[in-house]
């Protein structure tokens, strides 16, 4: 907490006050192709901008293509040499996720880095088009499915280039505030006891568990791909659209804990690009430093159960 408030750097040399531009200074990503979900607004846009500034080929997956095109033009205005593409992606739709992955694979491009950035927060109860509670569907299941569809391409790229692949899941410190036992597998779609805050925490816990289980599986295979999770910090973006008034009140009383957008994108960019964490996998990062998540987040049995549950949920949704 002291480092968060003061911005004093941690062991990596960076801290809560560091910006995405600072933590990637001097890094050349010319040889890298990156997919980022939700890269058209908020910290996703800043992440896309910085990755493009470091010469990576950035592919933005976005639900709103008009906003995505505006983001692309904004990045190009800042850097007319930027390599930016935008593809349609609605993470609340398994059909859309499959179409996005199929389109990308058809282009025969490499894939070095996947940043699962997009998300929704504190929304009223609703089900996705696949019949899954919306926050769980968007924040976890959509990214889980996307990652599985793109994993072979990432393995192929890592093997053929010798460059370490990296998968980055955006989670939140909110993963500590979830339902009893973490994930309510038997009642994932229950409406009567739905809590918008706990449902969000559940989905963010799932992001960490997914990353940890995938990291273990890839390490067992000897694959040159790391998987880590990041908490970007408290940033006032469109993510708070369902609770804008309460969040502004909270920000008024906790102003010293909040980051601006360049600071909010720093940990993602650090974990995606920095050479210091080469070979580091299955870790949780906050303020560009490793941090210990909750007990549930490090529960291997829970992670394995979620892995199997997620696959079954996807199979069931696709069979209807």
PDB file of C-alpha atoms in Angstrom:
ATOM      1  CA  UNK A   1       0.000   0.000   0.000  1.00  0.00           C
ATOM      2  CA  UNK A   2       2.861   2.391   0.824  1.00  0.00           C
ATOM      3  CA  UNK A   3       4.392   1.862  -2.626  1.00  0.00           C
ATOM      4  CA  UNK A   4       1.008   2.337  -4.281  1.00  0.00           C
ATOM      5  CA  UNK A   5       0.454   5.675  -2.569  1.00  0.00           C
ATOM      6  CA  UNK A   6       3.995   7.009  -2.973  1.00  0.00           C
ATOM      7  CA  UNK A   7       4.799   5.534  -6.392  1.00  0.00           C
ATOM      8  CA  UNK A   8       8.145   4.290  -5.055  1.00  0.00           C
ATOM      9  CA  UNK A   9       9.538   1.656  -7.467  1.00  0.00           C
ATOM     10  CA  UNK A  10       9.589  -2.015  -6.494  1.00  0.00           C
ATOM     11  CA  UNK A  11      12.304  -4.606  -7.218  1.00  0.00           C
ATOM     12  CA  UNK A  12      11.825  -4.225 -10.983  1.00  0.00           C
ATOM     13  CA  UNK A  13      12.656  -0.530 -10.849  1.00  0.00           C
ATOM     14  CA  UNK A  14       9.064   0.427 -11.665  1.00  0.00           C
ATOM     15  CA  UNK A  15       6.028   1.214  -9.532  1.00  0.00           C
ATOM     16  CA  UNK A  16       2.504   2.599  -9.470  1.00  0.00           C
ATOM     17  CA  UNK A  17       3.630   5.941 -10.922  1.00  0.00           C
ATOM     18  CA  UNK A  18       5.398   4.363 -13.908  1.00  0.00           C
ATOM     19  CA  UNK A  19       3.791   4.786 -17.326  1.00  0.00           C
ATOM     20  CA  UNK A  20       3.534   2.324 -20.193  1.00  0.00           C
ATOM     21  CA  UNK A  21       5.937   4.436 -22.201  1.00  0.00           C
ATOM     22  CA  UNK A  22       8.523   4.398 -19.408  1.00  0.00           C
ATOM     23  CA  UNK A  23       8.425   0.638 -18.766  1.00  0.00           C
ATOM     24  CA  UNK A  24       8.935  -0.151 -22.472  1.00  0.00           C
ATOM     25  CA  UNK A  25      11.580   2.490 -23.168  1.00  0.00           C
ATOM     26  CA  UNK A  26      14.245   1.167 -25.536  1.00  0.00           C
ATOM     27  CA  UNK A  27      12.378  -2.058 -26.393  1.00  0.00           C
ATOM     28  CA  UNK A  28      12.095  -2.864 -30.100  1.00  0.00           C
ATOM     29  CA  UNK A  29       9.077  -5.063 -30.873  1.00  0.00           C
ATOM     30  CA  UNK A  30       9.456  -4.946 -34.654  1.00  0.00           C
ATOM     31  CA  UNK A  31       9.412  -8.733 -34.962  1.00  0.00           C
ATOM     32  CA  UNK A  32       6.302  -9.197 -32.816  1.00  0.00           C
ATOM     33  CA  UNK A  33       2.637  -9.590 -33.690  1.00  0.00           C
ATOM     34  CA  UNK A  34       0.192  -8.829 -30.899  1.00  0.00           C
ATOM     35  CA  UNK A  35      -3.528  -9.397 -30.491  1.00  0.00           C
ATOM     36  CA  UNK A  36      -5.247  -7.281 -27.861  1.00  0.00           C
ATOM     37  CA  UNK A  37      -8.933  -7.537 -27.017  1.00  0.00           C
ATOM     38  CA  UNK A  38     -10.675  -4.304 -26.146  1.00  0.00           C
ATOM     39  CA  UNK A  39      -7.774  -2.322 -27.513  1.00  0.00           C
ATOM     40  CA  UNK A  40      -9.886   0.580 -28.739  1.00  0.00           C
ATOM     41  CA  UNK A  41     -10.564   2.418 -25.485  1.00  0.00           C
ATOM     42  CA  UNK A  42      -9.207   3.106 -22.018  1.00  0.00           C
ATOM     43  CA  UNK A  43      -6.058   1.283 -20.981  1.00  0.00           C
ATOM     44  CA  UNK A  44      -6.504  -1.050 -23.951  1.00  0.00           C
ATOM     45  CA  UNK A  45      -6.088   1.863 -26.345  1.00  0.00           C
ATOM     46  CA  UNK A  46      -3.023   3.115 -24.492  1.00  0.00           C
ATOM     47  CA  UNK A  47      -1.569  -0.406 -24.547  1.00  0.00           C
ATOM     48  CA  UNK A  48      -2.192  -0.611 -28.302  1.00  0.00           C
ATOM     49  CA  UNK A  49      -0.615   2.802 -28.825  1.00  0.00           C
ATOM     50  CA  UNK A  50       2.531   1.954 -26.893  1.00  0.00           C
ATOM     51  CA  UNK A  51       2.944  -1.456 -28.525  1.00  0.00           C
ATOM     52  CA  UNK A  52       2.622   0.191 -31.935  1.00  0.00           C
ATOM     53  CA  UNK A  53       5.095   2.859 -30.840  1.00  0.00           C
ATOM     54  CA  UNK A  54       7.537   0.028 -30.064  1.00  0.00           C
ATOM     55  CA  UNK A  55       6.990  -1.176 -33.671  1.00  0.00           C
ATOM     56  CA  UNK A  56       4.854  -4.251 -32.957  1.00  0.00           C
ATOM     57  CA  UNK A  57       2.137  -5.262 -35.415  1.00  0.00           C
ATOM     58  CA  UNK A  58      -0.979  -4.695 -33.308  1.00  0.00           C
ATOM     59  CA  UNK A  59      -4.318  -6.339 -34.026  1.00  0.00           C
ATOM     60  CA  UNK A  60      -7.221  -4.936 -32.034  1.00  0.00           C
ATOM     61  CA  UNK A  61     -10.253  -7.115 -31.401  1.00  0.00           C
ATOM     62  CA  UNK A  62     -13.228  -4.842 -30.742  1.00  0.00           C
ATOM     63  CA  UNK A  63     -17.001  -5.107 -30.452  1.00  0.00           C
ATOM     64  CA  UNK A  64     -17.583  -1.537 -31.659  1.00  0.00           C
ATOM     65  CA  UNK A  65     -15.873  -1.225 -35.024  1.00  0.00           C
ATOM     66  CA  UNK A  66     -16.624   2.482 -35.330  1.00  0.00           C
ATOM     67  CA  UNK A  67     -14.807   3.160 -32.063  1.00  0.00           C
ATOM     68  CA  UNK A  68     -12.022   0.799 -33.127  1.00  0.00           C
ATOM     69  CA  UNK A  69     -11.501   2.685 -36.382  1.00  0.00           C
ATOM     70  CA  UNK A  70     -11.373   5.972 -34.461  1.00  0.00           C
ATOM     71  CA  UNK A  71      -8.760   4.425 -32.156  1.00  0.00           C
ATOM     72  CA  UNK A  72      -6.756   3.255 -35.159  1.00  0.00           C
ATOM     73  CA  UNK A  73      -6.791   6.742 -36.678  1.00  0.00           C
ATOM     74  CA  UNK A  74      -5.759   8.234 -33.327  1.00  0.00           C
ATOM     75  CA  UNK A  75      -2.766   5.902 -33.129  1.00  0.00           C
ATOM     76  CA  UNK A  76      -1.818   6.589 -36.747  1.00  0.00           C
ATOM     77  CA  UNK A  77      -2.031  10.329 -36.114  1.00  0.00           C
ATOM     78  CA  UNK A  78       0.445   9.885 -33.279  1.00  0.00           C
ATOM     79  CA  UNK A  79       2.610   7.488 -35.316  1.00  0.00           C
ATOM     80  CA  UNK A  80       2.014   7.241 -39.052  1.00  0.00           C
ATOM     81  CA  UNK A  81       4.293   4.198 -39.266  1.00  0.00           C
ATOM     82  CA  UNK A  82       2.137   2.211 -36.834  1.00  0.00           C
ATOM     83  CA  UNK A  83       1.013  -1.220 -37.969  1.00  0.00           C
ATOM     84  CA  UNK A  84      -2.571  -1.460 -36.713  1.00  0.00           C
ATOM     85  CA  UNK A  85      -5.417  -3.721 -37.826  1.00  0.00           C
ATOM     86  CA  UNK A  86      -8.899  -3.934 -36.350  1.00  0.00           C
ATOM     87  CA  UNK A  87     -11.128  -7.019 -36.389  1.00  0.00           C
ATOM     88  CA  UNK A  88     -14.650  -7.505 -35.106  1.00  0.00           C
ATOM     89  CA  UNK A  89     -14.814  -9.377 -31.797  1.00  0.00           C
ATOM     90  CA  UNK A  90     -17.679  -9.769 -29.345  1.00  0.00           C
ATOM     91  CA  UNK A  91     -16.408 -11.805 -26.410  1.00  0.00           C
ATOM     92  CA  UNK A  92     -19.954 -12.443 -25.177  1.00  0.00           C
ATOM     93  CA  UNK A  93     -20.568 -14.498 -28.331  1.00  0.00           C
ATOM     94  CA  UNK A  94     -18.756 -17.792 -28.892  1.00  0.00           C
ATOM     95  CA  UNK A  95     -19.705 -17.541 -32.572  1.00  0.00           C
ATOM     96  CA  UNK A  96     -17.980 -14.150 -32.812  1.00  0.00           C
ATOM     97  CA  UNK A  97     -14.889 -15.425 -30.976  1.00  0.00           C
ATOM     98  CA  UNK A  98     -14.638 -18.365 -33.392  1.00  0.00           C
ATOM     99  CA  UNK A  99     -15.060 -16.081 -36.423  1.00  0.00           C
ATOM    100  CA  UNK A 100     -12.344 -13.741 -35.121  1.00  0.00           C
ATOM    101  CA  UNK A 101      -9.884 -16.596 -34.555  1.00  0.00           C
ATOM    102  CA  UNK A 102     -10.666 -18.211 -37.908  1.00  0.00           C
ATOM    103  CA  UNK A 103     -10.140 -14.902 -39.708  1.00  0.00           C
ATOM    104  CA  UNK A 104      -6.829 -14.276 -38.000  1.00  0.00           C
ATOM    105  CA  UNK A 105      -5.541 -17.793 -38.685  1.00  0.00           C
ATOM    106  CA  UNK A 106      -6.559 -17.491 -42.349  1.00  0.00           C
ATOM    107  CA  UNK A 107      -4.171 -14.542 -42.714  1.00  0.00           C
ATOM    108  CA  UNK A 108      -1.202 -16.820 -41.994  1.00  0.00           C
ATOM    109  CA  UNK A 109       0.380 -14.276 -39.667  1.00  0.00           C
ATOM    110  CA  UNK A 110       2.566 -15.159 -36.676  1.00  0.00           C
ATOM    111  CA  UNK A 111       1.248 -14.576 -33.172  1.00  0.00           C
ATOM    112  CA  UNK A 112       3.727 -13.758 -30.425  1.00  0.00           C
ATOM    113  CA  UNK A 113       1.609 -12.037 -27.798  1.00  0.00           C
ATOM    114  CA  UNK A 114      -2.041 -12.333 -26.790  1.00  0.00           C
ATOM    115  CA  UNK A 115      -3.400  -9.729 -24.378  1.00  0.00           C
ATOM    116  CA  UNK A 116      -6.818 -10.631 -22.962  1.00  0.00           C
ATOM    117  CA  UNK A 117      -7.680  -7.078 -21.966  1.00  0.00           C
ATOM    118  CA  UNK A 118     -11.382  -6.503 -22.687  1.00  0.00           C
ATOM    119  CA  UNK A 119     -13.974  -6.692 -19.978  1.00  0.00           C
ATOM    120  CA  UNK A 120     -17.215  -5.467 -18.482  1.00  0.00           C
ATOM    121  CA  UNK A 121     -17.862  -4.527 -14.883  1.00  0.00           C
ATOM    122  CA  UNK A 122     -20.733  -4.416 -12.381  1.00  0.00           C
ATOM    123  CA  UNK A 123     -23.444  -4.841 -15.012  1.00  0.00           C
ATOM    124  CA  UNK A 124     -27.037  -5.789 -14.117  1.00  0.00           C
ATOM    125  CA  UNK A 125     -27.922  -9.470 -14.385  1.00  0.00           C
ATOM    126  CA  UNK A 126     -28.224 -10.711 -17.940  1.00  0.00           C
ATOM    127  CA  UNK A 127     -27.268 -13.738 -19.988  1.00  0.00           C
ATOM    128  CA  UNK A 128     -25.060 -13.776 -23.074  1.00  0.00           C
ATOM    129  CA  UNK A 129     -26.410 -15.038 -26.386  1.00  0.00           C
ATOM    130  CA  UNK A 130     -24.967 -18.421 -25.380  1.00  0.00           C
ATOM    131  CA  UNK A 131     -26.959 -18.455 -22.143  1.00  0.00           C
ATOM    132  CA  UNK A 132     -24.070 -17.669 -19.767  1.00  0.00           C
ATOM    133  CA  UNK A 133     -24.068 -14.960 -17.072  1.00  0.00           C
ATOM    134  CA  UNK A 134     -22.725 -11.917 -18.890  1.00  0.00           C
ATOM    135  CA  UNK A 135     -19.708 -10.956 -16.767  1.00  0.00           C
ATOM    136  CA  UNK A 136     -18.487 -14.552 -16.603  1.00  0.00           C
ATOM    137  CA  UNK A 137     -19.166 -14.983 -20.328  1.00  0.00           C
ATOM    138  CA  UNK A 138     -17.344 -11.829 -21.410  1.00  0.00           C
ATOM    139  CA  UNK A 139     -14.483 -11.614 -18.944  1.00  0.00           C
ATOM    140  CA  UNK A 140     -13.617 -15.300 -18.674  1.00  0.00           C
ATOM    141  CA  UNK A 141     -15.319 -17.688 -21.114  1.00  0.00           C
ATOM    142  CA  UNK A 142     -14.765 -15.489 -24.188  1.00  0.00           C
ATOM    143  CA  UNK A 143     -11.072 -15.121 -23.402  1.00  0.00           C
ATOM    144  CA  UNK A 144     -10.701 -18.773 -22.406  1.00  0.00           C
ATOM    145  CA  UNK A 145     -12.154 -19.849 -25.755  1.00  0.00           C
ATOM    146  CA  UNK A 146     -10.169 -17.277 -27.757  1.00  0.00           C
ATOM    147  CA  UNK A 147      -6.927 -18.390 -26.123  1.00  0.00           C
ATOM    148  CA  UNK A 148      -7.622 -22.046 -26.846  1.00  0.00           C
ATOM    149  CA  UNK A 149      -8.386 -21.285 -30.510  1.00  0.00           C
ATOM    150  CA  UNK A 150      -5.169 -19.276 -30.958  1.00  0.00           C
ATOM    151  CA  UNK A 151      -2.860 -21.460 -28.874  1.00  0.00           C
ATOM    152  CA  UNK A 152      -1.649 -23.695 -31.703  1.00  0.00           C
ATOM    153  CA  UNK A 153      -0.734 -20.610 -33.729  1.00  0.00           C
ATOM    154  CA  UNK A 154       1.220 -19.246 -30.769  1.00  0.00           C
ATOM    155  CA  UNK A 155       3.016 -22.578 -30.284  1.00  0.00           C
ATOM    156  CA  UNK A 156       3.867 -22.679 -33.990  1.00  0.00           C
ATOM    157  CA  UNK A 157       5.208 -19.116 -33.891  1.00  0.00           C
ATOM    158  CA  UNK A 158       7.297 -19.699 -30.772  1.00  0.00           C
ATOM    159  CA  UNK A 159       8.802 -22.846 -32.259  1.00  0.00           C
ATOM    160  CA  UNK A 160       9.570 -21.418 -35.701  1.00  0.00           C
ATOM    161  CA  UNK A 161      10.968 -18.086 -34.487  1.00  0.00           C
ATOM    162  CA  UNK A 162      12.598 -19.097 -31.219  1.00  0.00           C
ATOM    163  CA  UNK A 163      10.920 -16.050 -29.633  1.00  0.00           C
ATOM    164  CA  UNK A 164       9.103 -16.580 -26.353  1.00  0.00           C
ATOM    165  CA  UNK A 165       5.352 -16.227 -26.690  1.00  0.00           C
ATOM    166  CA  UNK A 166       3.446 -14.371 -23.998  1.00  0.00           C
ATOM    167  CA  UNK A 167      -0.184 -14.470 -22.913  1.00  0.00           C
ATOM    168  CA  UNK A 168      -1.374 -11.734 -20.564  1.00  0.00           C
ATOM    169  CA  UNK A 169      -4.725 -11.904 -18.770  1.00  0.00           C
ATOM    170  CA  UNK A 170      -6.046  -8.716 -17.211  1.00  0.00           C
ATOM    171  CA  UNK A 171      -7.551  -9.439 -13.821  1.00  0.00           C
ATOM    172  CA  UNK A 172      -8.181  -7.124 -10.871  1.00  0.00           C
ATOM    173  CA  UNK A 173      -7.616  -6.846  -7.155  1.00  0.00           C
ATOM    174  CA  UNK A 174     -11.400  -7.319  -7.101  1.00  0.00           C
ATOM    175  CA  UNK A 175     -10.740 -11.055  -7.507  1.00  0.00           C
ATOM    176  CA  UNK A 176     -10.600 -11.198  -3.708  1.00  0.00           C
ATOM    177  CA  UNK A 177     -14.294 -10.214  -3.476  1.00  0.00           C
ATOM    178  CA  UNK A 178     -16.232 -13.089  -4.962  1.00  0.00           C
ATOM    179  CA  UNK A 179     -18.818 -15.694  -4.090  1.00  0.00           C
ATOM    180  CA  UNK A 180     -18.250 -18.305  -1.386  1.00  0.00           C
ATOM    181  CA  UNK A 181     -15.648 -20.855  -2.565  1.00  0.00           C
ATOM    182  CA  UNK A 182     -14.676 -18.548  -5.437  1.00  0.00           C
ATOM    183  CA  UNK A 183     -16.559 -19.921  -8.428  1.00  0.00           C
ATOM    184  CA  UNK A 184     -20.149 -21.048  -8.041  1.00  0.00           C
ATOM    185  CA  UNK A 185     -19.978 -23.838 -10.591  1.00  0.00           C
ATOM    186  CA  UNK A 186     -23.440 -25.267  -9.909  1.00  0.00           C
ATOM    187  CA  UNK A 187     -25.169 -21.876  -9.925  1.00  0.00           C
ATOM    188  CA  UNK A 188     -23.212 -19.895 -12.497  1.00  0.00           C
ATOM    189  CA  UNK A 189     -26.411 -18.452 -14.018  1.00  0.00           C
ATOM    190  CA  UNK A 190     -28.512 -18.080 -10.875  1.00  0.00           C
ATOM    191  CA  UNK A 191     -30.393 -14.803 -10.868  1.00  0.00           C
ATOM    192  CA  UNK A 192     -31.939 -14.648  -7.371  1.00  0.00           C
ATOM    193  CA  UNK A 193     -28.605 -14.422  -5.528  1.00  0.00           C
ATOM    194  CA  UNK A 194     -26.777 -12.490  -8.263  1.00  0.00           C
ATOM    195  CA  UNK A 195     -24.418  -9.765  -7.064  1.00  0.00           C
ATOM    196  CA  UNK A 196     -22.929  -7.516  -9.729  1.00  0.00           C
ATOM    197  CA  UNK A 197     -19.818  -6.952  -7.555  1.00  0.00           C
ATOM    198  CA  UNK A 198     -19.288 -10.609  -6.642  1.00  0.00           C
ATOM    199  CA  UNK A 199     -19.966 -11.719 -10.221  1.00  0.00           C
ATOM    200  CA  UNK A 200     -17.235  -9.343 -11.373  1.00  0.00           C
ATOM    201  CA  UNK A 201     -14.873 -10.652  -8.694  1.00  0.00           C
ATOM    202  CA  UNK A 202     -15.680 -14.207  -9.742  1.00  0.00           C
ATOM    203  CA  UNK A 203     -14.802 -13.460 -13.368  1.00  0.00           C
ATOM    204  CA  UNK A 204     -11.538 -11.782 -12.349  1.00  0.00           C
ATOM    205  CA  UNK A 205     -10.629 -14.747 -10.130  1.00  0.00           C
ATOM    206  CA  UNK A 206     -11.319 -16.957 -13.144  1.00  0.00           C
ATOM    207  CA  UNK A 207      -8.826 -14.899 -15.195  1.00  0.00           C
ATOM    208  CA  UNK A 208      -6.053 -15.727 -12.718  1.00  0.00           C
ATOM    209  CA  UNK A 209      -7.000 -19.391 -12.390  1.00  0.00           C
ATOM    210  CA  UNK A 210      -7.109 -19.737 -16.180  1.00  0.00           C
ATOM    211  CA  UNK A 211      -3.658 -18.194 -16.560  1.00  0.00           C
ATOM    212  CA  UNK A 212      -2.159 -20.339 -13.816  1.00  0.00           C
ATOM    213  CA  UNK A 213      -3.578 -23.600 -15.156  1.00  0.00           C
ATOM    214  CA  UNK A 214      -2.522 -22.784 -18.722  1.00  0.00           C
ATOM    215  CA  UNK A 215       0.961 -21.850 -17.476  1.00  0.00           C
ATOM    216  CA  UNK A 216       1.255 -25.228 -15.747  1.00  0.00           C
ATOM    217  CA  UNK A 217       0.115 -27.110 -18.849  1.00  0.00           C
ATOM    218  CA  UNK A 218       2.505 -25.268 -21.162  1.00  0.00           C
ATOM    219  CA  UNK A 219       5.424 -25.767 -18.789  1.00  0.00           C
ATOM    220  CA  UNK A 220       4.639 -29.497 -18.661  1.00  0.00           C
ATOM    221  CA  UNK A 221       4.694 -29.588 -22.467  1.00  0.00           C
ATOM    222  CA  UNK A 222       7.969 -27.661 -22.595  1.00  0.00           C
ATOM    223  CA  UNK A 223       6.368 -24.960 -24.753  1.00  0.00           C
ATOM    224  CA  UNK A 224       8.143 -21.593 -25.000  1.00  0.00           C
ATOM    225  CA  UNK A 225       5.085 -19.542 -24.005  1.00  0.00           C
ATOM    226  CA  UNK A 226       4.504 -17.793 -20.685  1.00  0.00           C
ATOM    227  CA  UNK A 227       1.137 -16.913 -19.171  1.00  0.00           C
ATOM    228  CA  UNK A 228       0.709 -14.241 -16.524  1.00  0.00           C
ATOM    229  CA  UNK A 229      -2.016 -12.092 -15.003  1.00  0.00           C
ATOM    230  CA  UNK A 230      -1.989  -8.385 -14.199  1.00  0.00           C
ATOM    231  CA  UNK A 231      -3.976  -5.988 -12.059  1.00  0.00           C
ATOM    232  CA  UNK A 232      -3.791  -2.636 -13.887  1.00  0.00           C
ATOM    233  CA  UNK A 233      -4.889  -0.532 -10.923  1.00  0.00           C
ATOM    234  CA  UNK A 234      -7.836   1.772 -10.326  1.00  0.00           C
ATOM    235  CA  UNK A 235      -8.455   3.865 -13.432  1.00  0.00           C
ATOM    236  CA  UNK A 236     -11.622   5.778 -14.297  1.00  0.00           C
ATOM    237  CA  UNK A 237     -12.529   4.421 -17.752  1.00  0.00           C
ATOM    238  CA  UNK A 238     -15.701   3.295 -19.564  1.00  0.00           C
ATOM    239  CA  UNK A 239     -15.448   0.062 -17.584  1.00  0.00           C
ATOM    240  CA  UNK A 240     -17.278   1.901 -14.782  1.00  0.00           C
ATOM    241  CA  UNK A 241     -20.266   2.894 -16.944  1.00  0.00           C
ATOM    242  CA  UNK A 242     -22.682   0.780 -14.875  1.00  0.00           C
ATOM    243  CA  UNK A 243     -21.609   2.438 -11.618  1.00  0.00           C
ATOM    244  CA  UNK A 244     -20.292   5.837 -12.685  1.00  0.00           C
ATOM    245  CA  UNK A 245     -21.795   7.883  -9.835  1.00  0.00           C
ATOM    246  CA  UNK A 246     -20.719   5.562  -7.024  1.00  0.00           C
ATOM    247  CA  UNK A 247     -17.232   5.250  -8.531  1.00  0.00           C
ATOM    248  CA  UNK A 248     -16.828   9.030  -8.728  1.00  0.00           C
ATOM    249  CA  UNK A 249     -17.817   9.303  -5.072  1.00  0.00           C
ATOM    250  CA  UNK A 250     -15.322   6.544  -4.212  1.00  0.00           C
ATOM    251  CA  UNK A 251     -12.619   8.271  -6.232  1.00  0.00           C
ATOM    252  CA  UNK A 252     -13.216  11.533  -4.384  1.00  0.00           C
ATOM    253  CA  UNK A 253     -12.429   9.857  -1.051  1.00  0.00           C
ATOM    254  CA  UNK A 254      -9.615   7.601  -2.351  1.00  0.00           C
ATOM    255  CA  UNK A 255      -8.025   9.878  -4.953  1.00  0.00           C
ATOM    256  CA  UNK A 256      -4.428   9.006  -3.995  1.00  0.00           C
ATOM    257  CA  UNK A 257      -5.011   5.364  -4.965  1.00  0.00           C
ATOM    258  CA  UNK A 258      -6.135   6.052  -8.539  1.00  0.00           C
ATOM    259  CA  UNK A 259      -3.977   6.012 -11.660  1.00  0.00           C
ATOM    260  CA  UNK A 260      -4.198   7.806 -14.963  1.00  0.00           C
ATOM    261  CA  UNK A 261      -4.510   5.790 -18.178  1.00  0.00           C
ATOM    262  CA  UNK A 262      -0.768   5.769 -19.099  1.00  0.00           C
ATOM    263  CA  UNK A 263      -0.020   4.427 -15.610  1.00  0.00           C
ATOM    264  CA  UNK A 264      -2.878   1.935 -15.845  1.00  0.00           C
ATOM    265  CA  UNK A 265      -1.462   0.418 -19.043  1.00  0.00           C
ATOM    266  CA  UNK A 266       2.064   0.122 -17.620  1.00  0.00           C
ATOM    267  CA  UNK A 267       1.830  -3.324 -16.002  1.00  0.00           C
ATOM    268  CA  UNK A 268       0.259  -4.877 -19.094  1.00  0.00           C
ATOM    269  CA  UNK A 269       2.979  -3.458 -21.342  1.00  0.00           C
ATOM    270  CA  UNK A 270       5.689  -4.472 -18.887  1.00  0.00           C
ATOM    271  CA  UNK A 271       4.532  -8.087 -18.697  1.00  0.00           C
ATOM    272  CA  UNK A 272       3.952  -8.259 -22.459  1.00  0.00           C
ATOM    273  CA  UNK A 273       7.309  -6.839 -23.579  1.00  0.00           C
ATOM    274  CA  UNK A 274       9.963  -6.463 -20.921  1.00  0.00           C
ATOM    275  CA  UNK A 275      12.983  -8.799 -21.166  1.00  0.00           C
ATOM    276  CA  UNK A 276      13.327  -8.909 -17.361  1.00  0.00           C
ATOM    277  CA  UNK A 277      10.494 -11.395 -17.062  1.00  0.00           C
ATOM    278  CA  UNK A 278      11.638 -13.793 -19.756  1.00  0.00           C
ATOM    279  CA  UNK A 279      10.673 -17.300 -18.626  1.00  0.00           C
ATOM    280  CA  UNK A 280       8.436 -16.043 -15.803  1.00  0.00           C
ATOM    281  CA  UNK A 281       5.048 -17.759 -15.934  1.00  0.00           C
ATOM    282  CA  UNK A 282       2.010 -18.342 -13.753  1.00  0.00           C
ATOM    283  CA  UNK A 283       2.518 -15.115 -11.812  1.00  0.00           C
ATOM    284  CA  UNK A 284       0.310 -12.187 -10.808  1.00  0.00           C
ATOM    285  CA  UNK A 285       1.651  -8.659 -11.347  1.00  0.00           C
ATOM    286  CA  UNK A 286       0.635  -5.328  -9.889  1.00  0.00           C
ATOM    287  CA  UNK A 287       2.449  -2.024 -10.434  1.00  0.00           C
ATOM    288  CA  UNK A 288       4.956  -3.865 -12.685  1.00  0.00           C
ATOM    289  CA  UNK A 289       6.054  -6.166  -9.857  1.00  0.00           C
ATOM    290  CA  UNK A 290       5.112  -9.688  -8.808  1.00  0.00           C
ATOM    291  CA  UNK A 291       2.431  -9.734  -6.153  1.00  0.00           C
ATOM    292  CA  UNK A 292       0.761 -12.535  -4.218  1.00  0.00           C
ATOM    293  CA  UNK A 293      -2.935 -12.922  -5.123  1.00  0.00           C
ATOM    294  CA  UNK A 294      -5.631 -14.423  -2.922  1.00  0.00           C
ATOM    295  CA  UNK A 295      -5.543 -17.967  -1.550  1.00  0.00           C
ATOM    296  CA  UNK A 296      -8.275 -19.037  -3.962  1.00  0.00           C
ATOM    297  CA  UNK A 297      -6.313 -17.643  -6.907  1.00  0.00           C
ATOM    298  CA  UNK A 298      -3.433 -20.030  -6.169  1.00  0.00           C
ATOM    299  CA  UNK A 299      -5.652 -23.088  -5.592  1.00  0.00           C
ATOM    300  CA  UNK A 300      -4.490 -25.619  -8.209  1.00  0.00           C
ATOM    301  CA  UNK A 301      -7.482 -27.911  -7.716  1.00  0.00           C
ATOM    302  CA  UNK A 302      -9.857 -24.969  -8.252  1.00  0.00           C
ATOM    303  CA  UNK A 303      -7.960 -23.964 -11.395  1.00  0.00           C
ATOM    304  CA  UNK A 304      -8.219 -27.475 -12.839  1.00  0.00           C
ATOM    305  CA  UNK A 305     -11.914 -27.656 -11.981  1.00  0.00           C
ATOM    306  CA  UNK A 306     -12.511 -24.290 -13.691  1.00  0.00           C
ATOM    307  CA  UNK A 307     -10.602 -25.481 -16.777  1.00  0.00           C
ATOM    308  CA  UNK A 308     -12.844 -28.529 -17.153  1.00  0.00           C
ATOM    309  CA  UNK A 309     -15.977 -26.546 -16.311  1.00  0.00           C
ATOM    310  CA  UNK A 310     -15.165 -23.885 -18.915  1.00  0.00           C
ATOM    311  CA  UNK A 311     -14.689 -26.466 -21.652  1.00  0.00           C
ATOM    312  CA  UNK A 312     -17.962 -28.182 -20.735  1.00  0.00           C
ATOM    313  CA  UNK A 313     -19.793 -24.837 -20.697  1.00  0.00           C
ATOM    314  CA  UNK A 314     -18.482 -23.997 -24.170  1.00  0.00           C
ATOM    315  CA  UNK A 315     -19.346 -27.458 -25.522  1.00  0.00           C
ATOM    316  CA  UNK A 316     -22.869 -27.232 -24.060  1.00  0.00           C
ATOM    317  CA  UNK A 317     -23.440 -23.752 -25.484  1.00  0.00           C
ATOM    318  CA  UNK A 318     -22.304 -24.800 -28.951  1.00  0.00           C
ATOM    319  CA  UNK A 319     -24.478 -27.919 -28.982  1.00  0.00           C
ATOM    320  CA  UNK A 320     -27.731 -25.993 -28.445  1.00  0.00           C
TER     321      UNK A 320
END
